[in-house]
PDB file of C-alpha atoms in Angstrom:
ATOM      1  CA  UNK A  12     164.151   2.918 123.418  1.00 40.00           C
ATOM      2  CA  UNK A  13     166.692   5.895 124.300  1.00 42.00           C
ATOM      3  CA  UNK A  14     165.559   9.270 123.033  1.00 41.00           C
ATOM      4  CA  UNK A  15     169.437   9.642 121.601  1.00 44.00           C
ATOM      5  CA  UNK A  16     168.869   5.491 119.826  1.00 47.00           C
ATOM      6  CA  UNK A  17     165.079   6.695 117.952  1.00 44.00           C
ATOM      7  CA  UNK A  18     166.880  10.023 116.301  1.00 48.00           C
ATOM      8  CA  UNK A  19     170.089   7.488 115.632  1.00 71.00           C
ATOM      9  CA  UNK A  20     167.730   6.040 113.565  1.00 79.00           C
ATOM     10  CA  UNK A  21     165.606   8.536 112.478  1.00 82.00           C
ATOM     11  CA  UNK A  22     169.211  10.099 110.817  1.00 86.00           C
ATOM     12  CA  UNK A  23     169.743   6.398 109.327  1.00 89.00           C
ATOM     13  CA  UNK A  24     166.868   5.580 107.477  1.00 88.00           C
ATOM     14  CA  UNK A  25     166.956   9.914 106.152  1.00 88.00           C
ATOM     15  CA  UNK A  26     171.099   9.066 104.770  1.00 90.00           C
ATOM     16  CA  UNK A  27     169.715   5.454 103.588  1.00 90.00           C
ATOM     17  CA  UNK A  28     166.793   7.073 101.597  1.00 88.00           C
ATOM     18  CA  UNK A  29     168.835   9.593 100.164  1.00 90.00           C
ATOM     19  CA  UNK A  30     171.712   7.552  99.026  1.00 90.00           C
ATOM     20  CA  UNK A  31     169.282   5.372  97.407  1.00 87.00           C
ATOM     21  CA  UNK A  32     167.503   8.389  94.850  1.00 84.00           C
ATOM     22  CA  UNK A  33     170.711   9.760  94.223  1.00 82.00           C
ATOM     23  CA  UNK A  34     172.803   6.287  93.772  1.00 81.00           C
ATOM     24  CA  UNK A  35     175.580   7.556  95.039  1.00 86.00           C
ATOM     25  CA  UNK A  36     176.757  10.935  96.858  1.00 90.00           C
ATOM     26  CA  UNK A  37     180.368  12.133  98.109  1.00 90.00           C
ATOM     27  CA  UNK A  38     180.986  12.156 101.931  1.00 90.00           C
ATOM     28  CA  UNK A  39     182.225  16.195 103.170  1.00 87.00           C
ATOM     29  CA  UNK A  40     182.543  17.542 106.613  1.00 84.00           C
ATOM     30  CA  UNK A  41     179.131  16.138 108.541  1.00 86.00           C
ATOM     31  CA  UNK A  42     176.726  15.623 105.306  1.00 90.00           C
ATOM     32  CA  UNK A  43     177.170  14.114 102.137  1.00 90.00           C
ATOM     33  CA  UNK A  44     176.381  15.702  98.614  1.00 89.00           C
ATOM     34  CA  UNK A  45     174.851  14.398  95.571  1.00 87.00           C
ATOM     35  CA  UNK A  46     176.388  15.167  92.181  1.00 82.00           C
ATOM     36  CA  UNK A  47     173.219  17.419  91.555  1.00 78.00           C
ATOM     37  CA  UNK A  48     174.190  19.524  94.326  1.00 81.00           C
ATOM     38  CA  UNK A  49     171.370  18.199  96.862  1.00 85.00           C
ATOM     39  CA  UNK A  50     173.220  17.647 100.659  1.00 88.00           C
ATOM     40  CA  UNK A  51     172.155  15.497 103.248  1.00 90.00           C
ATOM     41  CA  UNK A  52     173.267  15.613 107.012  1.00 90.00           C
ATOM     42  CA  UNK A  53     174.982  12.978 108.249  1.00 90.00           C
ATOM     43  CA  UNK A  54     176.876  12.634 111.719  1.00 89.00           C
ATOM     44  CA  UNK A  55     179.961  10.591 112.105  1.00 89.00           C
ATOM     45  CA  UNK A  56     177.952   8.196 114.647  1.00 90.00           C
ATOM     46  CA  UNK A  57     175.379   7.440 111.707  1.00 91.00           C
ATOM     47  CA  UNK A  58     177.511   6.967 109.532  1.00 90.00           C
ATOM     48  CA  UNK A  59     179.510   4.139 111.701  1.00 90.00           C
ATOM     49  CA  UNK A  60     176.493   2.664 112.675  1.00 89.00           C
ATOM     50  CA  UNK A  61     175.935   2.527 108.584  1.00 90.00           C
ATOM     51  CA  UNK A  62     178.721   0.551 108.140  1.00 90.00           C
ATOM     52  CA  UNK A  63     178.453  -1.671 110.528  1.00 89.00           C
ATOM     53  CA  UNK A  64     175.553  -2.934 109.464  1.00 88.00           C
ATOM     54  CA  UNK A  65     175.864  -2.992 106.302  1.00 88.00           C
ATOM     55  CA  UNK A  66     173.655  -0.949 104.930  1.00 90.00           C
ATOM     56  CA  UNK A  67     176.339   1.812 103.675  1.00 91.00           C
ATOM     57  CA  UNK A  68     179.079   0.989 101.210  1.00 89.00           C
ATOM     58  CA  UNK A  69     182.130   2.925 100.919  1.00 88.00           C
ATOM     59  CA  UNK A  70     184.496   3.557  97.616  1.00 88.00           C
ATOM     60  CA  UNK A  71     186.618   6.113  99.067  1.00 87.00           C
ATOM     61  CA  UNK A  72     185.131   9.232  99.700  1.00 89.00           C
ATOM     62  CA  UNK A  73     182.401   7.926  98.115  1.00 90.00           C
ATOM     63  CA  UNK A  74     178.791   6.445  99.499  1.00 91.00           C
ATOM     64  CA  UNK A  75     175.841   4.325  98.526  1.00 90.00           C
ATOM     65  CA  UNK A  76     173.333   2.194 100.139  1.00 88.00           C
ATOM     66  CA  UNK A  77     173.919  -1.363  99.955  1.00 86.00           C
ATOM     67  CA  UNK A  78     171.812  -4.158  98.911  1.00 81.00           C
ATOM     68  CA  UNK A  79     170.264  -4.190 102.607  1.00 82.00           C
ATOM     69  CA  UNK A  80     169.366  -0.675 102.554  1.00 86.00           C
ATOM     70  CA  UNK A  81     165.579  -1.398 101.140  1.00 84.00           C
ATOM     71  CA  UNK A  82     165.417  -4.510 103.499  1.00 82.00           C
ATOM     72  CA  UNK A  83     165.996  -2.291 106.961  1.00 84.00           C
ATOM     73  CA  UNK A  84     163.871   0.688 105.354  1.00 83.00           C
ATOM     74  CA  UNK A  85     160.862  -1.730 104.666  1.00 78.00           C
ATOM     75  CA  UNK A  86     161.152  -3.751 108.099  1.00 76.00           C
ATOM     76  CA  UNK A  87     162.146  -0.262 110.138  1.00 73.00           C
ATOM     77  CA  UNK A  88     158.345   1.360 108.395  1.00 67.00           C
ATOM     78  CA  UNK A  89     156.135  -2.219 109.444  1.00 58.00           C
ATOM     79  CA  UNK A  90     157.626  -1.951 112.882  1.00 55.00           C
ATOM     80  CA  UNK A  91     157.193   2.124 113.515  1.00 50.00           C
ATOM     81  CA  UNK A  92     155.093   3.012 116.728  1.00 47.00           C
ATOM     82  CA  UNK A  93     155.541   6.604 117.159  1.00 49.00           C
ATOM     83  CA  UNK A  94     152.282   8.425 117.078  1.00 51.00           C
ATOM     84  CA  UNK A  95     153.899  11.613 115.071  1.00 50.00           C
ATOM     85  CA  UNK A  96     155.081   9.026 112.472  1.00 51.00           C
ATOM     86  CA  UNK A  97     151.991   7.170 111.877  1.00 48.00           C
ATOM     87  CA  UNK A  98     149.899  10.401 112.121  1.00 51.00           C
ATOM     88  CA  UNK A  99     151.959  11.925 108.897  1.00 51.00           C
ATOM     89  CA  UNK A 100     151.701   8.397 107.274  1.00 53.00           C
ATOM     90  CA  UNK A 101     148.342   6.924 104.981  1.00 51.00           C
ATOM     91  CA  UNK A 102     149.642   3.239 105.034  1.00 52.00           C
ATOM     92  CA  UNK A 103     148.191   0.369 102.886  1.00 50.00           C
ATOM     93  CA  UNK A 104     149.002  -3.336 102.411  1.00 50.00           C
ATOM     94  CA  UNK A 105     150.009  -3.969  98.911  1.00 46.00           C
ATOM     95  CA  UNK A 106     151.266  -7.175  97.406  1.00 45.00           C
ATOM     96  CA  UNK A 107     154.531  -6.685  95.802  1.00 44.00           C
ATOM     97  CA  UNK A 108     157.061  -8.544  93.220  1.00 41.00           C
ATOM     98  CA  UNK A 109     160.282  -9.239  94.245  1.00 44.00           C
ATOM     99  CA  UNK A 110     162.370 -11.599  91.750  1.00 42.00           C
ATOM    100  CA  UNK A 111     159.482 -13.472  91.052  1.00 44.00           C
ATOM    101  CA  UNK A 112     158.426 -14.085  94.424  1.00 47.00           C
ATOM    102  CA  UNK A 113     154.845 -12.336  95.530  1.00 48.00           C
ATOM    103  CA  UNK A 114     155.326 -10.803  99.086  1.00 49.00           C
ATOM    104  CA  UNK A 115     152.893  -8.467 101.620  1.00 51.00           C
ATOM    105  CA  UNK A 116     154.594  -4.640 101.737  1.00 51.00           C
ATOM    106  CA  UNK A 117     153.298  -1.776 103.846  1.00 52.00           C
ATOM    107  CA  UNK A 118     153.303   2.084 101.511  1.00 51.00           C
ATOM    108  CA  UNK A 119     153.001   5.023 102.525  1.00 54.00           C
ATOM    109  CA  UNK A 120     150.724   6.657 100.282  1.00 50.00           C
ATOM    110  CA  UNK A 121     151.532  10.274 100.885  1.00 49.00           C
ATOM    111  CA  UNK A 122     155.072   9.972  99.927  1.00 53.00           C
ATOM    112  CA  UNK A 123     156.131  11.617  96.960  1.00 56.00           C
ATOM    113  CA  UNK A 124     158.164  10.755  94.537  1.00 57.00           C
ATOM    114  CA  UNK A 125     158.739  13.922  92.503  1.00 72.00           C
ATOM    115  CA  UNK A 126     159.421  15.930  95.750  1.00 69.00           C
ATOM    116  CA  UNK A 127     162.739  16.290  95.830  1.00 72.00           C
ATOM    117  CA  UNK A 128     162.071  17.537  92.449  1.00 78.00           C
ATOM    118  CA  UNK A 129     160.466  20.610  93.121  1.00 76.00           C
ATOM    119  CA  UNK A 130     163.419  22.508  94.409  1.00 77.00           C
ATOM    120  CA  UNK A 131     164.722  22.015  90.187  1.00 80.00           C
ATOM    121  CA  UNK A 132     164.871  25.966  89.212  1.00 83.00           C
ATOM    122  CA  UNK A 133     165.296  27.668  85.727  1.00 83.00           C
ATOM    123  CA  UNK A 134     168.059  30.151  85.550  1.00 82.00           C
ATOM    124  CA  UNK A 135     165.021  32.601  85.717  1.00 85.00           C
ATOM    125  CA  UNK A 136     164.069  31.074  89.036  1.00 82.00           C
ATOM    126  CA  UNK A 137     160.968  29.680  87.515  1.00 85.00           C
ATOM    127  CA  UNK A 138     160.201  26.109  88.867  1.00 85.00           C
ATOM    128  CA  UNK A 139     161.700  23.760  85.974  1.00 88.00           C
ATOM    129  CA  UNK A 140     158.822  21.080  86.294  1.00 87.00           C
ATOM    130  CA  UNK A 141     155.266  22.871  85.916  1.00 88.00           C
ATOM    131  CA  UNK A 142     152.494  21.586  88.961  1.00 85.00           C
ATOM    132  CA  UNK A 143     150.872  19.759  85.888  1.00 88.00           C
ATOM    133  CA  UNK A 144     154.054  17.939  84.732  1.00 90.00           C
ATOM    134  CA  UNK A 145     154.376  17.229  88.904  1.00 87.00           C
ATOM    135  CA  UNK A 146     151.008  16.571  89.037  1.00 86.00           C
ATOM    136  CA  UNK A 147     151.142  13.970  85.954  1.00 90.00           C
ATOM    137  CA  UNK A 148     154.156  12.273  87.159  1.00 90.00           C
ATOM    138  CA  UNK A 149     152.612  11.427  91.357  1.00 86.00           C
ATOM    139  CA  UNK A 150     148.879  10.106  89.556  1.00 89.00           C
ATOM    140  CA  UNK A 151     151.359   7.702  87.339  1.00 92.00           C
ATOM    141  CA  UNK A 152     153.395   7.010  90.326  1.00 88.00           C
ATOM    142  CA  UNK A 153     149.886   6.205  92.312  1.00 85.00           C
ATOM    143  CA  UNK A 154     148.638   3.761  89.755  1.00 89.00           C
ATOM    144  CA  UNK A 155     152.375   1.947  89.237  1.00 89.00           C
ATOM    145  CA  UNK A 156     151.755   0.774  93.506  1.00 83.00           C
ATOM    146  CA  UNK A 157     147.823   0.449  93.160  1.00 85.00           C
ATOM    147  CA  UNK A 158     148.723  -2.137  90.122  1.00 86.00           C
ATOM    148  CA  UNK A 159     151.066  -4.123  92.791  1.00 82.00           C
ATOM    149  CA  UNK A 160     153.763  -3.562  89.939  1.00 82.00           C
ATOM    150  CA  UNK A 161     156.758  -1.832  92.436  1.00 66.00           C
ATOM    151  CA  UNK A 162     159.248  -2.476  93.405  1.00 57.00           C
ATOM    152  CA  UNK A 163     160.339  -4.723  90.523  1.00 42.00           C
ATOM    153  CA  UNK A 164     163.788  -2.642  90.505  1.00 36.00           C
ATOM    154  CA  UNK A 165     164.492  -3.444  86.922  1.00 36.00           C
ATOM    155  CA  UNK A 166     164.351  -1.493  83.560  1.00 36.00           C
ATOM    156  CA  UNK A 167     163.351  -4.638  82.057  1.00 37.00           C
ATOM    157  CA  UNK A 168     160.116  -4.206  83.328  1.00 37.00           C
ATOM    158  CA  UNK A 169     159.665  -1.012  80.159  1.00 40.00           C
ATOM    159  CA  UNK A 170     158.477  -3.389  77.148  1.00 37.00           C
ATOM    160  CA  UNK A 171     156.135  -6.037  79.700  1.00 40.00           C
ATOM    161  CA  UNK A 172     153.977  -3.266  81.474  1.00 43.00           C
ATOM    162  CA  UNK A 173     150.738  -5.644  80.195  1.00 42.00           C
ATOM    163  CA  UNK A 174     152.526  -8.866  79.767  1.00 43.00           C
ATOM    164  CA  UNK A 175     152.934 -11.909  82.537  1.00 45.00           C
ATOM    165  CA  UNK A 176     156.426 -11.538  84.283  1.00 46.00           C
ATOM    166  CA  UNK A 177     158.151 -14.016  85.899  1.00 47.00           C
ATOM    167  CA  UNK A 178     156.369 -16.617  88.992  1.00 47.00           C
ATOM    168  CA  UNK A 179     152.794 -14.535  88.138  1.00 46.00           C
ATOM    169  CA  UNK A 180     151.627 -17.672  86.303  1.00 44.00           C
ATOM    170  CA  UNK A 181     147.548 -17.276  86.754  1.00 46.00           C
ATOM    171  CA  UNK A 182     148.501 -14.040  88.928  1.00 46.00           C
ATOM    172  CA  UNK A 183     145.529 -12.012  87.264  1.00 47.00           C
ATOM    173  CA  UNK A 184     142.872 -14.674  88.729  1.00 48.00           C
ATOM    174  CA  UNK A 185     144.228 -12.957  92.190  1.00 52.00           C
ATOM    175  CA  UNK A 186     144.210  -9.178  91.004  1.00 64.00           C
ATOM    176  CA  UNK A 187     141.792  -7.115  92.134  1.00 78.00           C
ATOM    177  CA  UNK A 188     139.478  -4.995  89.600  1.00 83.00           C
ATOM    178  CA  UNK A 189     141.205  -1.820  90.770  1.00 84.00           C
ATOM    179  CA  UNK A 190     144.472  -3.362  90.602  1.00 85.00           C
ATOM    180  CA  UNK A 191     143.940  -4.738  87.021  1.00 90.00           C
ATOM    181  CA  UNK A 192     142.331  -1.097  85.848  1.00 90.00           C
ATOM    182  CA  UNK A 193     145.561   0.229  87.669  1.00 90.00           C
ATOM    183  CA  UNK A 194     148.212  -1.811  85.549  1.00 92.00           C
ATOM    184  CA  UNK A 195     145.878  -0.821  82.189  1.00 94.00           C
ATOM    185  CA  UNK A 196     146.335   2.769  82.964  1.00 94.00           C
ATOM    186  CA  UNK A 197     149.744   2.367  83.536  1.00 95.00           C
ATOM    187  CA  UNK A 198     150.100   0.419  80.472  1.00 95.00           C
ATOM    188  CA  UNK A 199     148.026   3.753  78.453  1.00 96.00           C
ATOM    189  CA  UNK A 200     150.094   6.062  80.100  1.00 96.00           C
ATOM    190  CA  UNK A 201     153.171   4.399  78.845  1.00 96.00           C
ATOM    191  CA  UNK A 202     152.240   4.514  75.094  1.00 96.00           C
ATOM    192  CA  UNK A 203     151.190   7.420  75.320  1.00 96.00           C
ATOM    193  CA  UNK A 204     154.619   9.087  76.667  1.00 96.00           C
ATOM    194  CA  UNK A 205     156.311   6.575  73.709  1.00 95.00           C
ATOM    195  CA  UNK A 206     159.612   4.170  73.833  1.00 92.00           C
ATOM    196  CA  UNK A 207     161.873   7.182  73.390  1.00 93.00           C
ATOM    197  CA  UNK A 208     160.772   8.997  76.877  1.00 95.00           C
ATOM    198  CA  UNK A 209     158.820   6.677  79.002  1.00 95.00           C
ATOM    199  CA  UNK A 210     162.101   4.955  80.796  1.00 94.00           C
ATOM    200  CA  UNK A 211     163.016   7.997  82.712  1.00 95.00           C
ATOM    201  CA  UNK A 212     159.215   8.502  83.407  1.00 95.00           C
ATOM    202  CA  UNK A 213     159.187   5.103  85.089  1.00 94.00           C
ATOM    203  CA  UNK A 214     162.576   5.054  86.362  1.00 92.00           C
ATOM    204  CA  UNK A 215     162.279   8.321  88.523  1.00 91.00           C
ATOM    205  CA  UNK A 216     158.303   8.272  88.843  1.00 90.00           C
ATOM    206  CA  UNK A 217     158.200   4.466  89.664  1.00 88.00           C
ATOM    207  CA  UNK A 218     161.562   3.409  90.486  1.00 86.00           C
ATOM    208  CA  UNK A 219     161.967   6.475  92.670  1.00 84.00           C
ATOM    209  CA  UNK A 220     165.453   6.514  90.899  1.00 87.00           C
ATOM    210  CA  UNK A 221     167.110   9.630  91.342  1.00 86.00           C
ATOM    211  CA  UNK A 222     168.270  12.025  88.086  1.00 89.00           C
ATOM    212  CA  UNK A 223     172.189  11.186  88.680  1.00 89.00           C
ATOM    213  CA  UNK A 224     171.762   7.285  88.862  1.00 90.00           C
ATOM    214  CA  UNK A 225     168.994   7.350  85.557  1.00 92.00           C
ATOM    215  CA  UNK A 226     172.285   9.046  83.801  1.00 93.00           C
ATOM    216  CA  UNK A 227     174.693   6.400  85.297  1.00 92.00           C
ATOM    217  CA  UNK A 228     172.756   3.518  84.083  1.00 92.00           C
ATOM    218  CA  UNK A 229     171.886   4.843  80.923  1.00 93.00           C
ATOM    219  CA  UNK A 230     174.921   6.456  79.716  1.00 93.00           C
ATOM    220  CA  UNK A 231     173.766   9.939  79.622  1.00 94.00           C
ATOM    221  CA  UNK A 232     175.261  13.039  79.318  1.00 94.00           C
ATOM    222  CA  UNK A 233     175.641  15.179  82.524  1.00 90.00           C
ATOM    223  CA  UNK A 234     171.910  17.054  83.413  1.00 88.00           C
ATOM    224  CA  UNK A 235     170.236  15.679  80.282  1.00 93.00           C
ATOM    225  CA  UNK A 236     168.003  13.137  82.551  1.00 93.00           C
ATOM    226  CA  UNK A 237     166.076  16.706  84.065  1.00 92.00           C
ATOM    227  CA  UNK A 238     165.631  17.559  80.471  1.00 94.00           C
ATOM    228  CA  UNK A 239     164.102  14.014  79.118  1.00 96.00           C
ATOM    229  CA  UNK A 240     162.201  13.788  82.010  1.00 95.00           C
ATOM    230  CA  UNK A 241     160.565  17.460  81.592  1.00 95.00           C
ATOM    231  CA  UNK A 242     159.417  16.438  77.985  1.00 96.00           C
ATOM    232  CA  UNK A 243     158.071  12.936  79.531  1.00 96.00           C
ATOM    233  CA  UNK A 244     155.791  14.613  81.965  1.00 95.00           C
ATOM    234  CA  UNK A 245     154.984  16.868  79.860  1.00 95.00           C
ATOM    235  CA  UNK A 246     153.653  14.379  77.212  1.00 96.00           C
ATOM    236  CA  UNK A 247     152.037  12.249  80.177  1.00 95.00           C
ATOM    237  CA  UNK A 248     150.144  15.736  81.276  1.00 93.00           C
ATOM    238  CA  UNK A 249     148.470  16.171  78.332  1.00 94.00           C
ATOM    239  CA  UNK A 250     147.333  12.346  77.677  1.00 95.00           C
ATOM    240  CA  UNK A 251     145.792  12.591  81.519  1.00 92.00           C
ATOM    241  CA  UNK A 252     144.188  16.573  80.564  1.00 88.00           C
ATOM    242  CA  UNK A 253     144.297  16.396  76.659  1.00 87.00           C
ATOM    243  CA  UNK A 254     143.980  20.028  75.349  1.00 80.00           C
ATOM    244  CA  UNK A 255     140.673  20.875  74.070  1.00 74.00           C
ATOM    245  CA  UNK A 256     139.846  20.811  70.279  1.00 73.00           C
ATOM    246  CA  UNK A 257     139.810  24.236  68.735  1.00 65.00           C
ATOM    247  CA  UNK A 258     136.229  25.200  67.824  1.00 62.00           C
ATOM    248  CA  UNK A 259     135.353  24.279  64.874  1.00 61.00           C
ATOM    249  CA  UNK A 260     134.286  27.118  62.105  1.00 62.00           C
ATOM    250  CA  UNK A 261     131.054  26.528  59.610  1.00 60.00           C
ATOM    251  CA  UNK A 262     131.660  27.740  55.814  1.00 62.00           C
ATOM    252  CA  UNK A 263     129.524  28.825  53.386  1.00 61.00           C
ATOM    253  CA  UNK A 264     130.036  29.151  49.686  1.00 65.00           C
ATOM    254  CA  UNK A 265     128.303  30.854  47.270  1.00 63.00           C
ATOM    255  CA  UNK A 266     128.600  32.431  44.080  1.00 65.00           C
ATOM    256  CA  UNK A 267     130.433  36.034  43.626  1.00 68.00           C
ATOM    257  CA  UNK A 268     127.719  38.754  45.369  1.00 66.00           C
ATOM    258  CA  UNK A 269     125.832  35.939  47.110  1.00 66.00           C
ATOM    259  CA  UNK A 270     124.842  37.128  50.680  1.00 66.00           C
ATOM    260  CA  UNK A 271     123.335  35.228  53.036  1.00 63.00           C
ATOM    261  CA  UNK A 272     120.179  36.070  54.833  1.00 66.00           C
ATOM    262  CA  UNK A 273     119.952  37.199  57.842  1.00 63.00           C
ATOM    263  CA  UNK A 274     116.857  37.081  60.284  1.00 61.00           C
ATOM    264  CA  UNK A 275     115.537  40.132  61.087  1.00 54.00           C
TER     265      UNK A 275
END
């Protein structure tokens, strides 16, 4: 393959990544920008190339990956030879859902969900997730593809974490132990976040959804998906590392000039 063809597609698959966390990003001179601010290179070439395969969609000045986009992502990462990609890569086989239908799926398990997420900043300059709320968020992530329970690309999934979904009738029979302990910490984790937070938890954790498309489908404000997800990690932090108790004190009572004795 031509040196120019591999970083053709190298650009690709960077674009079709990013338009899929963000949902949807406007196209500017050479890159296009996510409502968040967040910019991605992207060279006219690519971007024909894009289109004509169908993996970009265009609504104006507008961009987002088409349905195919996950398709070439998944067959472009079982088909990767390059030694600098598979040295940067911890791949497993995983057994995945995909409407219903059980399929083999290569992960990479050193990519990150929260990453992008790091560069969030307080107006102080302060990192707006803490490393235990990042922390919290990748171990949930971990157990979500350890369970076999991504990608089922659906908030429907929230109120079945433990139940049987759809074409998975006798599908615990073929789970292993670690996947089954998997799904039940997923399942704790989830309860203990509550109904009110745990969607964005799973949506940008799990999904991999990014904070712009969690407030599309969800109808919420501007920038208030950074702030529910905050208090969500926050809560799943302290159910992985619950504070200690506070020590408790002994009493004594005794009657008005009572003193204890003392050895010595």
């Amino acid at each position: 393959m031509r040196e120019g063809a591999v970083m053709d597609d190298a650009a690709l698959a960077k674009v079709l990544r990013f338009l899929l966390a963000v949902g949807e990003a406007r196209l500017a001179e050479d890159a296009v920008l996510a409502a968040d601010g967040r910019r991605q290179p992207l060279a006219p070439a690519v971007l024909a190339e894009a289109l004509r395969l169908g993996l970009v969609g265009r609504k104006g000045e507008r961009l987002f990956a088409a349905a195919e986009a996950r398709a070439y992502l998944k067959r472009r990462l079982c088909t990767a030879e390059t030694p600098f990609a598979l040295q940067h890569r911890d791949m497993a086989e995983v057994t995945v859902l995909r409407d219903g239908v059980r399929e083999r799926a290569l992960a990479n398990r050193l990519e990150s969900p929260l990453a992008s997420l790091t560069r969030l900043k307080e107006k102080t300059g302060e990192a707006f997730l803490p490393d235990t709320a990042l922390a919290a968020g990748e171990r949930l992530h971990a157990d979500f593809t350890r369970g076999g329970l991504q990608p089922r690309l659906t908030m429907s999934w929230e109120p079945r974490i433990a139940g049987r979904q759809k074409g998975e009738a006798g599908a615990a029979r073929e789970l292993t132990d670690t996947a089954l302990a998997a799904r039940l910490r997923v399942a704790r984790a989830i309860a203990a976040i509550g109904p009110e937070l745990s969607g964005v938890a799973l949506d940008v954790c799990c999904f991999m959804k990014g904070l712009e498309t969690v407030e599309r489908e969800r109808q919420w404000p501007a920038r208030s998906a950074k702030l529910m997800l905050r208090a969500a990690l926050m809560a799943l932090a302290r159910h992985y590392a619950p504070p200690a108790p506070a020590g408790r004190r002994a009493h004594a009572w005794g009657a008005e000039g009572y003193r204890p004795d003392l050895p010595g």
